[in-house]
Amino acid sequence: MTGFLGAAYDWMKAAHLIFVIFWMAGLFMLPRYLVYHQEALAAGNAAEAANWVEREGKIRSIILTPAMIVVWVLGIALALNLGIADGAPGLGWLHLKLVLVVILSGYHGWAVGYAKKLARGAPTLTGKQLRMLNEVPALAVTLIVVLVIVKPF
């Protein structure tokens, strides 16, 4: 790449991908934690539910949110390097990728918010609904990987 990042482009892309993996790991784990937390609440097991609150807080503060921030910072730098702000041609795939990343970020926010609801003892979804929502990150990352590798438009 010959953008403003110069020779650092590949290193930035590698770091971006590493932190995407961390973020996705958190997005796969937290919803599963929510299912277990909700099941503990339904069973009336306050001690186990309290343990899930602690675990959810750790995954959020140690992995999930820091990784998302780094992904966004590096991703914006990479997109700017490719010329997204300059109207460079052939970046339709990148625009759709960004839309999907915004959706994933919203999902991240929803999961964190639902964890806080569960911490207050106020579940609003069924276990089956939570399990279905667990699939959102897998679908999003599948589409994102195809867009980045194939660049269909």
Protein backbone atom coordinates (compact mmCIF):
# COMPACT_ATOMS: atom_id res chain seq x y z
CA MET A 1 0.00 0.00 0.00
CA THR A 2 1.22 3.46 -0.77
CA GLY A 3 -1.13 5.44 1.47
CA PHE A 4 -0.02 7.53 4.41
CA LEU A 5 0.80 4.43 6.47
CA GLY A 6 3.47 3.39 3.99
CA ALA A 7 5.42 0.31 5.10
CA ALA A 8 3.52 0.25 8.40
CA TYR A 9 0.30 -0.73 6.57
CA ASP A 10 0.90 -4.49 6.82
CA TRP A 11 1.82 -4.21 10.52
CA MET A 12 -1.31 -2.19 11.20
CA LYS A 13 -3.41 -4.72 9.30
CA ALA A 14 -1.86 -7.57 11.31
CA ALA A 15 -2.54 -5.77 14.60
CA HIS A 16 -6.10 -5.04 13.45
CA LEU A 17 -6.70 -8.71 12.72
CA ILE A 18 -5.21 -9.80 16.06
CA PHE A 19 -7.55 -7.48 17.96
CA VAL A 20 -10.50 -8.55 15.80
CA ILE A 21 -9.81 -12.10 17.00
CA PHE A 22 -9.75 -10.91 20.63
CA TRP A 23 -12.98 -8.95 20.16
CA MET A 24 -14.72 -11.85 18.46
CA ALA A 25 -13.62 -14.21 21.23
CA GLY A 26 -15.28 -11.87 23.71
CA LEU A 27 -18.39 -11.56 21.54
CA PHE A 28 -18.64 -15.35 21.42
CA MET A 29 -18.08 -15.76 25.18
CA LEU A 30 -20.17 -12.99 26.73
CA PRO A 31 -23.51 -14.12 25.26
CA ARG A 32 -22.83 -17.66 26.46
CA TYR A 33 -22.13 -16.21 29.92
CA LEU A 34 -25.47 -14.41 29.72
CA VAL A 35 -27.26 -17.71 29.11
CA TYR A 36 -25.59 -19.31 32.15
CA HIS A 37 -26.25 -16.21 34.25
CA GLN A 38 -29.92 -16.17 33.28
CA GLU A 39 -30.23 -19.90 34.05
CA ALA A 40 -28.70 -19.33 37.49
CA LEU A 41 -31.25 -16.57 38.14
CA ALA A 42 -34.12 -18.80 36.99
CA ALA A 43 -32.90 -21.56 39.31
CA GLY A 44 -32.79 -19.10 42.22
CA ASN A 45 -29.06 -19.63 42.69
CA ALA A 46 -27.97 -16.17 43.84
CA ALA A 47 -24.35 -17.18 44.53
CA GLU A 48 -23.86 -18.58 41.03
CA ALA A 49 -25.58 -15.55 39.49
CA ALA A 50 -23.19 -13.30 41.43
CA ASN A 51 -20.26 -15.27 40.02
CA TRP A 52 -21.56 -14.67 36.50
CA VAL A 53 -21.83 -10.94 37.18
CA GLU A 54 -18.15 -10.94 38.15
CA ARG A 55 -17.12 -12.99 35.10
CA GLU A 56 -19.12 -10.79 32.74
CA GLY A 57 -17.48 -7.69 34.19
CA LYS A 58 -14.00 -9.16 33.74
CA ILE A 59 -14.52 -10.25 30.16
CA ARG A 60 -15.99 -6.85 29.35
CA SER A 61 -13.22 -4.81 30.95
CA ILE A 62 -10.22 -7.02 30.14
CA ILE A 63 -11.02 -8.32 26.64
CA LEU A 64 -14.20 -7.12 25.00
CA THR A 65 -14.23 -3.33 25.23
CA PRO A 66 -10.46 -2.72 24.93
CA ALA A 67 -10.28 -4.99 21.88
CA MET A 68 -13.23 -3.23 20.24
CA ILE A 69 -11.60 0.17 20.76
CA VAL A 70 -8.32 -0.98 19.21
CA VAL A 71 -10.19 -2.60 16.29
CA TRP A 72 -11.99 0.66 15.59
CA VAL A 73 -8.87 2.84 15.84
CA LEU A 74 -6.77 0.60 13.61
CA GLY A 75 -9.66 -0.05 11.24
CA ILE A 76 -10.30 3.64 10.71
CA ALA A 77 -6.60 4.22 10.03
CA LEU A 78 -6.56 1.35 7.52
CA ALA A 79 -9.73 2.56 5.80
CA LEU A 80 -8.36 6.08 5.51
CA ASN A 81 -5.13 4.67 4.12
CA LEU A 82 -7.15 2.89 1.41
CA GLY A 83 -8.79 6.20 0.49
CA ILE A 84 -12.30 5.74 1.85
CA ALA A 85 -12.52 9.44 2.73
CA ASP A 86 -11.22 10.44 -0.70
CA GLY A 87 -13.87 8.52 -2.61
CA ALA A 88 -11.42 5.96 -3.97
CA PRO A 89 -13.10 3.55 -6.38
CA GLY A 90 -13.62 -0.14 -5.67
CA LEU A 91 -14.32 0.18 -1.95
CA GLY A 92 -17.95 -0.91 -1.90
CA TRP A 93 -16.90 -4.00 0.05
CA LEU A 94 -15.32 -1.75 2.69
CA HIS A 95 -18.47 0.34 3.05
CA LEU A 96 -20.55 -2.78 3.68
CA LYS A 97 -17.89 -4.11 6.05
CA LEU A 98 -18.13 -0.89 8.06
CA VAL A 99 -21.92 -1.23 8.24
CA LEU A 100 -21.47 -4.77 9.60
CA VAL A 101 -18.87 -3.57 12.12
CA VAL A 102 -21.32 -0.90 13.31
CA ILE A 103 -23.93 -3.66 13.74
CA LEU A 104 -21.40 -5.77 15.69
CA SER A 105 -20.60 -2.75 17.86
CA GLY A 106 -24.31 -2.32 18.53
CA TYR A 107 -24.55 -6.01 19.42
CA HIS A 108 -21.59 -5.52 21.76
CA GLY A 109 -23.46 -2.65 23.43
CA TRP A 110 -26.64 -4.70 23.66
CA ALA A 111 -24.79 -7.64 25.28
CA VAL A 112 -23.14 -5.36 27.82
CA GLY A 113 -26.50 -3.74 28.57
CA TYR A 114 -28.21 -7.10 28.95
CA ALA A 115 -25.45 -8.23 31.33
CA LYS A 116 -26.22 -5.18 33.46
CA LYS A 117 -29.95 -6.03 33.35
CA LEU A 118 -29.19 -9.54 34.55
CA ALA A 119 -26.98 -8.12 37.30
CA ARG A 120 -30.09 -6.25 38.50
CA GLY A 121 -32.07 -9.49 38.30
CA ALA A 122 -34.29 -8.27 35.46
CA PRO A 123 -34.06 -10.70 32.51
CA THR A 124 -36.30 -9.84 29.58
CA LEU A 125 -35.46 -12.65 27.13
CA THR A 126 -35.92 -16.39 27.19
CA GLY A 127 -32.98 -18.76 27.19
CA LYS A 128 -33.89 -19.80 23.65
CA GLN A 129 -33.89 -16.16 22.49
CA LEU A 130 -30.47 -15.64 24.08
CA ARG A 131 -29.12 -18.73 22.38
CA MET A 132 -30.40 -17.49 19.02
CA LEU A 133 -28.82 -14.08 19.58
CA ASN A 134 -25.50 -15.86 20.23
CA GLU A 135 -25.33 -16.49 16.48
CA VAL A 136 -25.20 -12.81 15.50
CA PRO A 137 -21.39 -12.46 15.81
CA ALA A 138 -20.79 -15.66 13.80
CA LEU A 139 -23.00 -14.45 10.96
CA ALA A 140 -21.47 -10.99 10.96
CA VAL A 141 -17.86 -12.19 11.01
CA THR A 142 -18.59 -14.68 8.22
CA LEU A 143 -19.89 -11.89 6.01
CA ILE A 144 -17.02 -9.58 6.97
CA VAL A 145 -14.36 -12.17 6.15
CA VAL A 146 -15.94 -12.87 2.75
CA LEU A 147 -16.08 -9.14 2.00
CA VAL A 148 -12.44 -8.57 2.99
CA ILE A 149 -11.02 -11.59 1.18
CA VAL A 150 -13.21 -11.70 -1.95
CA LYS A 151 -13.90 -7.94 -2.29
CA PRO A 152 -16.97 -8.67 -4.43
CA PHE A 153 -17.67 -5.01 -5.24
